[in-house]
């Protein structure tokens, strides 16, 4: 991460969506965020609030980097403290879980909510293990706290954590049926306490009725699926990985590096299975890894993807995992833990071999650590693909102008895209999720349309549908200010990127005033803004009074 610690903010693909900085909406009883395309990180608002608090002491770019260093540190610590690991095994588990292709792609793409949830899953596994071994109120409280933190980092992480602990519990009951009655009360209490503590957001998500997942066409399953299967097995294959450096770009025979690591995990599985006391644990972890591999890779395999297409069509919640590569987190956990146990078993055998030189155990550990490091090469400095930067000066000027207005209003941000390329970004790939919601302090209405062909938008937000309808009629509109007053939009910001030239109609509006023109941004003031008390609902264009539809 060294090169990223320089001056500036880290901006890459999904980083503007990593945390929910819309604190006012979250802490009000609104389901807008829960049913939007930003639902995955909607719960992260309390964490964002804590980081905002640190901003009182330090610049945000420093707070951001401290946060990322903490997440990476937790990846290593959590995995190193998994049950029954010692010395070389602990080091290997922590190192592998920290530096592997899954961690790399989530870090370099700015999916830091997913990275945070991934970092805490090993802690949850260890806590659940202790809960099964020695049920107590303390262990219940710790386990529920960890699940709560995971759910507030990213909702997908909660599903993954539950898959792991569910696999462990099934394996525990299958291998040690006598422990079922002893552990069941603690498991039920944990479930009940979690539902109680998290009812604030669970009820909100239930009220949203599925939101954005209802609008996802089945074609998105193929578009976002991890592929090919061999890449998934090796922890790679994310749908967007081509935009970043992959180990295959650096080492054509990358499989020579990965194969020994996979064999080590298989060896660890066999070693654990030979120990009667550990059978349930290896079965649970291996089961979770297999589930992760199948759920990630199968939708991209022709002869079995029909089943997953059916799941997509019948179970809206499954659509939330359209980026199936997220399931690879479970496989990474399995490789890290089982490989670590395999390494410590191998080292122990080498130590007991009287014919082995004294340096042999260290050499055995070193070989697998070096293989892991080489296989994960792209993560070191992210190979120059992402560089710290600052928002342009004209963006800062516009933000100040808007902040200086004491009234309550929203800001409409155009062009209407959820992802756009920005020339001022120093990254090799300058595509970025619309940064407006996290950049501006005022409430923002911006593009939430992922634009996967042939579907233009998955949004279920009536405000978005209204804006899209207006933009579809842009050539015949002369009163845009009056029309966006229904959104309480006092200002319109235009980023000079993507198809911004198609928004020249803003200059022709009778009720918009251009008040700032910069190299990369423009600002318009709405001269006919209504007060929020006059707006009862957001209509469709066709439902507007005739005198407005001009």
Coordinates of C-alpha atoms in Angstrom, one line a residue, residues 394 397-398 494 513-519 521-525:
X394 CA -13.1 24.0 -9.6
X397 CA -15.1 26.0 -5.6
X398 CA -18.5 24.7 -6.6
X494 CA -22.8 19.3 -14.6
X513 CA -28.9 30.7 -14.4
X514 CA -25.3 29.6 -15.1
X515 CA -23.3 30.9 -12.1
X516 CA -20.0 29.0 -12.5
X517 CA -18.1 27.6 -15.4
X518 CA -14.9 25.6 -14.7
X519 CA -12.7 23.3 -16.7
X521 CA -17.6 21.4 -13.8
X522 CA -20.5 23.8 -14.3
X523 CA -23.0 25.1 -11.8
X524 CA -26.6 26.3 -12.5
X525 CA -29.0 27.9 -10.1

